[in-house]
PDB file of C-alpha atoms in Angstrom:
ATOM      1  CA  UNK O   1      21.588 -30.426 -10.244  1.00  0.00           C
ATOM      2  CA  UNK O   2      18.778 -31.883  -7.893  1.00  0.00           C
ATOM      3  CA  UNK O   3      15.820 -29.616  -6.907  1.00  0.00           C
ATOM      4  CA  UNK O   4      13.432 -30.121  -4.203  1.00  0.00           C
ATOM      5  CA  UNK O   5       9.838 -28.867  -4.548  1.00  0.00           C
ATOM      6  CA  UNK O   6       7.745 -28.428  -1.518  1.00  0.00           C
ATOM      7  CA  UNK O   7       3.936 -27.941  -1.664  1.00  0.00           C
ATOM      8  CA  UNK O   8       1.801 -26.348   1.101  1.00  0.00           C
ATOM      9  CA  UNK O   9      -0.877 -28.392   2.674  1.00  0.00           C
ATOM     10  CA  UNK O  10      -4.323 -26.662   2.617  1.00  0.00           C
ATOM     11  CA  UNK O  11      -7.739 -26.823   4.349  1.00  0.00           C
ATOM     12  CA  UNK O  12     -10.686 -25.346   2.596  1.00  0.00           C
ATOM     13  CA  UNK O  13     -14.103 -24.825   4.128  1.00  0.00           C
ATOM     14  CA  UNK O  14     -16.930 -22.432   4.730  1.00  0.00           C
ATOM     15  CA  UNK O  15     -16.838 -20.116   7.683  1.00  0.00           C
ATOM     16  CA  UNK O  16     -15.561 -21.354  11.093  1.00  0.00           C
ATOM     17  CA  UNK O  17     -15.351 -25.073  10.008  1.00  0.00           C
ATOM     18  CA  UNK O  18     -12.191 -23.985   7.850  1.00  0.00           C
ATOM     19  CA  UNK O  19     -10.191 -23.542  11.152  1.00  0.00           C
ATOM     20  CA  UNK O  20     -11.156 -26.823  12.931  1.00  0.00           C
ATOM     21  CA  UNK O  21      -7.687 -28.190  12.361  1.00  0.00           C
ATOM     22  CA  UNK O  22      -5.808 -24.943  12.883  1.00  0.00           C
ATOM     23  CA  UNK O  23      -4.722 -25.788  16.589  1.00  0.00           C
ATOM     24  CA  UNK O  24      -3.452 -29.194  15.876  1.00  0.00           C
ATOM     25  CA  UNK O  25      -1.669 -28.239  12.643  1.00  0.00           C
ATOM     26  CA  UNK O  26      -0.083 -25.006  13.903  1.00  0.00           C
ATOM     27  CA  UNK O  27       0.702 -26.171  17.434  1.00  0.00           C
ATOM     28  CA  UNK O  28       3.458 -28.339  16.081  1.00  0.00           C
ATOM     29  CA  UNK O  29       5.387 -25.128  15.324  1.00  0.00           C
ATOM     30  CA  UNK O  30       5.234 -23.421  18.583  1.00  0.00           C
ATOM     31  CA  UNK O  31       2.689 -21.374  20.587  1.00  0.00           C
ATOM     32  CA  UNK O  32       3.253 -17.757  19.797  1.00  0.00           C
ATOM     33  CA  UNK O  33       1.690 -16.210  16.621  1.00  0.00           C
ATOM     34  CA  UNK O  34       1.884 -13.046  14.924  1.00  0.00           C
ATOM     35  CA  UNK O  35      -0.838 -12.159  12.467  1.00  0.00           C
ATOM     36  CA  UNK O  36       0.299  -9.931   9.371  1.00  0.00           C
ATOM     37  CA  UNK O  37      -2.080  -8.665   6.843  1.00  0.00           C
ATOM     38  CA  UNK O  38      -4.029  -5.934   5.084  1.00  0.00           C
ATOM     39  CA  UNK O  39      -6.533  -3.813   7.011  1.00  0.00           C
ATOM     40  CA  UNK O  40      -9.575  -5.130   5.333  1.00  0.00           C
ATOM     41  CA  UNK O  41      -8.438  -8.662   5.371  1.00  0.00           C
ATOM     42  CA  UNK O  42      -7.418  -8.600   9.031  1.00  0.00           C
ATOM     43  CA  UNK O  43     -10.968  -7.270   9.763  1.00  0.00           C
ATOM     44  CA  UNK O  44     -12.567 -10.218   7.894  1.00  0.00           C
ATOM     45  CA  UNK O  45     -10.374 -12.928   9.315  1.00  0.00           C
ATOM     46  CA  UNK O  46      -9.629 -11.753  12.745  1.00  0.00           C
ATOM     47  CA  UNK O  47     -13.084 -13.216  14.381  1.00  0.00           C
ATOM     48  CA  UNK O  48     -12.380 -16.635  12.893  1.00  0.00           C
ATOM     49  CA  UNK O  49      -8.801 -16.966  13.882  1.00  0.00           C
ATOM     50  CA  UNK O  50      -9.389 -15.445  17.352  1.00  0.00           C
ATOM     51  CA  UNK O  51     -12.190 -18.010  17.810  1.00  0.00           C
ATOM     52  CA  UNK O  52     -10.144 -20.853  16.510  1.00  0.00           C
ATOM     53  CA  UNK O  53      -7.287 -20.501  18.984  1.00  0.00           C
ATOM     54  CA  UNK O  54      -9.611 -19.772  21.914  1.00  0.00           C
ATOM     55  CA  UNK O  55      -9.011 -22.156  24.818  1.00  0.00           C
ATOM     56  CA  UNK O  56      -5.711 -23.563  23.250  1.00  0.00           C
ATOM     57  CA  UNK O  57      -2.154 -23.158  24.082  1.00  0.00           C
ATOM     58  CA  UNK O  58      -1.840 -20.958  20.995  1.00  0.00           C
ATOM     59  CA  UNK O  59      -1.324 -17.157  21.763  1.00  0.00           C
ATOM     60  CA  UNK O  60      -1.819 -14.419  19.254  1.00  0.00           C
ATOM     61  CA  UNK O  61       0.787 -11.709  20.218  1.00  0.00           C
ATOM     62  CA  UNK O  62      -0.724  -9.261  17.893  1.00  0.00           C
ATOM     63  CA  UNK O  63      -2.350  -8.378  14.512  1.00  0.00           C
ATOM     64  CA  UNK O  64       0.125  -6.198  12.451  1.00  0.00           C
ATOM     65  CA  UNK O  65      -0.590  -4.230   9.160  1.00  0.00           C
ATOM     66  CA  UNK O  66       1.898  -5.245   6.366  1.00  0.00           C
ATOM     67  CA  UNK O  67       2.363  -1.792   5.144  1.00  0.00           C
ATOM     68  CA  UNK O  68       0.290  -1.482   1.938  1.00  0.00           C
ATOM     69  CA  UNK O  69       3.027  -2.627  -0.501  1.00  0.00           C
ATOM     70  CA  UNK O  70       5.244  -5.856  -0.658  1.00  0.00           C
ATOM     71  CA  UNK O  71       8.475  -3.994  -0.200  1.00  0.00           C
ATOM     72  CA  UNK O  72      11.741  -4.854   1.435  1.00  0.00           C
ATOM     73  CA  UNK O  73      11.335  -1.762   3.520  1.00  0.00           C
ATOM     74  CA  UNK O  74       8.161  -3.065   4.874  1.00  0.00           C
ATOM     75  CA  UNK O  75       9.739  -6.490   5.458  1.00  0.00           C
ATOM     76  CA  UNK O  76      12.449  -4.819   7.506  1.00  0.00           C
ATOM     77  CA  UNK O  77      10.038  -2.669   9.422  1.00  0.00           C
ATOM     78  CA  UNK O  78       7.936  -5.777  10.409  1.00  0.00           C
ATOM     79  CA  UNK O  79      11.260  -7.933  11.212  1.00  0.00           C
ATOM     80  CA  UNK O  80      12.109  -5.167  13.758  1.00  0.00           C
ATOM     81  CA  UNK O  81       8.862  -5.517  15.716  1.00  0.00           C
ATOM     82  CA  UNK O  82       8.964  -7.125  19.042  1.00  0.00           C
ATOM     83  CA  UNK O  83       5.730  -9.082  18.175  1.00  0.00           C
ATOM     84  CA  UNK O  84       7.238 -10.519  15.071  1.00  0.00           C
ATOM     85  CA  UNK O  85      10.616 -11.419  16.713  1.00  0.00           C
ATOM     86  CA  UNK O  86       8.945 -13.071  19.577  1.00  0.00           C
ATOM     87  CA  UNK O  87       6.521 -15.085  17.458  1.00  0.00           C
ATOM     88  CA  UNK O  88       7.092 -18.828  16.885  1.00  0.00           C
ATOM     89  CA  UNK O  89       5.097 -18.544  13.504  1.00  0.00           C
ATOM     90  CA  UNK O  90       3.454 -15.988  11.248  1.00  0.00           C
ATOM     91  CA  UNK O  91       0.061 -15.983   9.996  1.00  0.00           C
ATOM     92  CA  UNK O  92      -0.285 -14.253   6.624  1.00  0.00           C
ATOM     93  CA  UNK O  93      -3.752 -12.761   5.930  1.00  0.00           C
ATOM     94  CA  UNK O  94      -4.941 -11.121   2.776  1.00  0.00           C
ATOM     95  CA  UNK O  95      -4.225 -10.870  -0.903  1.00  0.00           C
ATOM     96  CA  UNK O  96      -1.035 -11.245  -2.899  1.00  0.00           C
ATOM     97  CA  UNK O  97       0.962  -8.316  -1.525  1.00  0.00           C
ATOM     98  CA  UNK O  98       0.217  -8.768   2.077  1.00  0.00           C
ATOM     99  CA  UNK O  99       0.893 -12.511   1.772  1.00  0.00           C
ATOM    100  CA  UNK O 100       4.117 -11.897  -0.207  1.00  0.00           C
ATOM    101  CA  UNK O 101       5.372  -9.501   2.375  1.00  0.00           C
ATOM    102  CA  UNK O 102       4.679 -12.019   5.116  1.00  0.00           C
ATOM    103  CA  UNK O 103       6.459 -14.917   3.235  1.00  0.00           C
ATOM    104  CA  UNK O 104       9.484 -12.740   2.931  1.00  0.00           C
ATOM    105  CA  UNK O 105       9.493 -11.839   6.628  1.00  0.00           C
ATOM    106  CA  UNK O 106       8.924 -15.544   7.633  1.00  0.00           C
ATOM    107  CA  UNK O 107      11.760 -16.534   5.334  1.00  0.00           C
ATOM    108  CA  UNK O 108      14.223 -14.030   6.326  1.00  0.00           C
ATOM    109  CA  UNK O 109      13.519 -14.898  10.120  1.00  0.00           C
ATOM    110  CA  UNK O 110      13.220 -18.693   9.459  1.00  0.00           C
ATOM    111  CA  UNK O 111       9.854 -18.800  10.966  1.00  0.00           C
ATOM    112  CA  UNK O 112       6.938 -21.194   9.750  1.00  0.00           C
ATOM    113  CA  UNK O 113       4.352 -19.388   7.661  1.00  0.00           C
ATOM    114  CA  UNK O 114       0.669 -20.159   7.455  1.00  0.00           C
ATOM    115  CA  UNK O 115      -1.358 -18.303   4.790  1.00  0.00           C
ATOM    116  CA  UNK O 116      -5.026 -17.158   4.974  1.00  0.00           C
ATOM    117  CA  UNK O 117      -6.119 -15.780   1.606  1.00  0.00           C
ATOM    118  CA  UNK O 118      -9.115 -13.408   1.594  1.00  0.00           C
ATOM    119  CA  UNK O 119      -9.507 -12.976  -2.189  1.00  0.00           C
ATOM    120  CA  UNK O 120      -9.631 -15.291  -5.009  1.00  0.00           C
ATOM    121  CA  UNK O 121      -7.395 -13.243  -7.234  1.00  0.00           C
ATOM    122  CA  UNK O 122      -4.118 -14.483  -5.973  1.00  0.00           C
ATOM    123  CA  UNK O 123      -1.878 -17.654  -5.899  1.00  0.00           C
ATOM    124  CA  UNK O 124       0.519 -16.082  -3.377  1.00  0.00           C
ATOM    125  CA  UNK O 125      -0.900 -18.179  -0.656  1.00  0.00           C
ATOM    126  CA  UNK O 126       0.378 -21.414  -2.236  1.00  0.00           C
ATOM    127  CA  UNK O 127       3.390 -20.250  -4.256  1.00  0.00           C
ATOM    128  CA  UNK O 128       7.110 -20.127  -3.267  1.00  0.00           C
ATOM    129  CA  UNK O 129       7.705 -16.739  -4.568  1.00  0.00           C
ATOM    130  CA  UNK O 130       7.182 -13.273  -3.487  1.00  0.00           C
ATOM    131  CA  UNK O 131       6.763 -10.339  -6.033  1.00  0.00           C
ATOM    132  CA  UNK O 132       8.467  -7.371  -4.423  1.00  0.00           C
ATOM    133  CA  UNK O 133       7.911  -3.713  -5.097  1.00  0.00           C
ATOM    134  CA  UNK O 134       9.551  -0.462  -4.549  1.00  0.00           C
ATOM    135  CA  UNK O 135       7.961   1.802  -1.925  1.00  0.00           C
ATOM    136  CA  UNK O 136       6.175   3.710  -4.709  1.00  0.00           C
ATOM    137  CA  UNK O 137       4.457   0.571  -5.896  1.00  0.00           C
ATOM    138  CA  UNK O 138       6.708  -0.134  -8.910  1.00  0.00           C
ATOM    139  CA  UNK O 139       7.749  -3.714  -9.286  1.00  0.00           C
ATOM    140  CA  UNK O 140      11.271  -4.284  -8.083  1.00  0.00           C
ATOM    141  CA  UNK O 141      12.058  -8.062  -8.359  1.00  0.00           C
ATOM    142  CA  UNK O 142      11.046 -11.497  -7.235  1.00  0.00           C
ATOM    143  CA  UNK O 143      12.254 -12.901  -3.887  1.00  0.00           C
ATOM    144  CA  UNK O 144      12.547 -16.703  -3.626  1.00  0.00           C
ATOM    145  CA  UNK O 145      11.941 -18.124  -0.296  1.00  0.00           C
ATOM    146  CA  UNK O 146      13.028 -21.588   0.612  1.00  0.00           C
ATOM    147  CA  UNK O 147       9.380 -22.888   0.725  1.00  0.00           C
ATOM    148  CA  UNK O 148       5.818 -21.930   0.460  1.00  0.00           C
ATOM    149  CA  UNK O 149       3.493 -21.752   3.570  1.00  0.00           C
ATOM    150  CA  UNK O 150       3.453 -24.835   5.631  1.00  0.00           C
ATOM    151  CA  UNK O 151      -0.405 -24.701   5.321  1.00  0.00           C
ATOM    152  CA  UNK O 152      -2.998 -22.632   3.799  1.00  0.00           C
ATOM    153  CA  UNK O 153      -6.346 -22.104   5.399  1.00  0.00           C
ATOM    154  CA  UNK O 154      -9.009 -21.208   2.568  1.00  0.00           C
ATOM    155  CA  UNK O 155     -12.231 -19.724   3.943  1.00  0.00           C
ATOM    156  CA  UNK O 156     -14.680 -19.808   1.069  1.00  0.00           C
ATOM    157  CA  UNK O 157     -17.123 -17.586   3.079  1.00  0.00           C
ATOM    158  CA  UNK O 158     -14.330 -14.849   3.175  1.00  0.00           C
ATOM    159  CA  UNK O 159     -13.599 -15.244  -0.431  1.00  0.00           C
ATOM    160  CA  UNK O 160     -17.195 -15.058  -1.448  1.00  0.00           C
ATOM    161  CA  UNK O 161     -17.785 -11.892   0.457  1.00  0.00           C
ATOM    162  CA  UNK O 162     -14.798 -10.148  -0.994  1.00  0.00           C
ATOM    163  CA  UNK O 163     -15.329  -7.533  -3.717  1.00  0.00           C
ATOM    164  CA  UNK O 164     -16.522  -9.350  -6.918  1.00  0.00           C
ATOM    165  CA  UNK O 165     -13.681  -7.776  -8.914  1.00  0.00           C
ATOM    166  CA  UNK O 166     -11.151 -10.093  -7.112  1.00  0.00           C
ATOM    167  CA  UNK O 167     -13.405 -13.168  -8.195  1.00  0.00           C
ATOM    168  CA  UNK O 168     -13.146 -12.191 -11.681  1.00  0.00           C
ATOM    169  CA  UNK O 169      -9.391 -11.319 -11.480  1.00  0.00           C
ATOM    170  CA  UNK O 170      -8.990 -14.875  -9.960  1.00  0.00           C
ATOM    171  CA  UNK O 171     -10.755 -16.508 -12.948  1.00  0.00           C
ATOM    172  CA  UNK O 172      -8.631 -14.519 -15.248  1.00  0.00           C
ATOM    173  CA  UNK O 173      -5.430 -15.439 -13.473  1.00  0.00           C
ATOM    174  CA  UNK O 174      -6.526 -19.059 -13.761  1.00  0.00           C
ATOM    175  CA  UNK O 175      -7.224 -18.920 -17.558  1.00  0.00           C
ATOM    176  CA  UNK O 176      -3.934 -17.079 -18.109  1.00  0.00           C
ATOM    177  CA  UNK O 177      -2.015 -19.974 -16.301  1.00  0.00           C
ATOM    178  CA  UNK O 178      -3.003 -22.392 -19.115  1.00  0.00           C
ATOM    179  CA  UNK O 179      -1.182 -20.227 -21.621  1.00  0.00           C
ATOM    180  CA  UNK O 180       1.679 -19.394 -19.308  1.00  0.00           C
ATOM    181  CA  UNK O 181       2.296 -23.032 -18.670  1.00  0.00           C
ATOM    182  CA  UNK O 182       2.079 -24.042 -22.331  1.00  0.00           C
ATOM    183  CA  UNK O 183       4.617 -21.444 -23.374  1.00  0.00           C
ATOM    184  CA  UNK O 184       7.068 -21.831 -20.510  1.00  0.00           C
ATOM    185  CA  UNK O 185       7.007 -25.807 -21.062  1.00  0.00           C
ATOM    186  CA  UNK O 186       7.532 -25.637 -24.871  1.00  0.00           C
ATOM    187  CA  UNK O 187       9.844 -28.395 -25.978  1.00  0.00           C
ATOM    188  CA  UNK O 188       9.521 -30.173 -22.417  1.00  0.00           C
ATOM    189  CA  UNK O 189       8.223 -33.638 -22.138  1.00  0.00           C
ATOM    190  CA  UNK O 190       5.335 -33.302 -19.652  1.00  0.00           C
TER     191      UNK O 190
END
């Protein structure tokens, strides 16, 4: 059986320079944006994103809180919002749970997703899976959208200003990936 793998494009920069190509990249997918994320993440990224779309044809309909946990209940709540229904594209802002929630919303509504990670402790922005939880925070399952984000905008200034614990968690996650890949690929010719 054939398998198609799609990778997200990405831009990495420091501060506002990270978003210089936001308008040309995103405007191919429509004009109306809904931004979904965590409260702290939205506060960190909002000034940059607002400035990036200023004077363009792109319009931010609203900034929506993702709900605090990556759950199907929060996905359904967001899908029902007029700002989400009327958006041409979704901007996912934050860490893993916020981005995974946004990915699931975008997938279920067949809308393009653009990711803006705000911590270094997650690979959610570039992966094509969503770790989903029950409303009480216990893990439920893994949801598999058709593809990852169309493009990821990585602002290293925001990552550097996040609490230090997230940098250490990101380093730990990266080290663990070496072992996870070694174990999961045993017997395969790489």
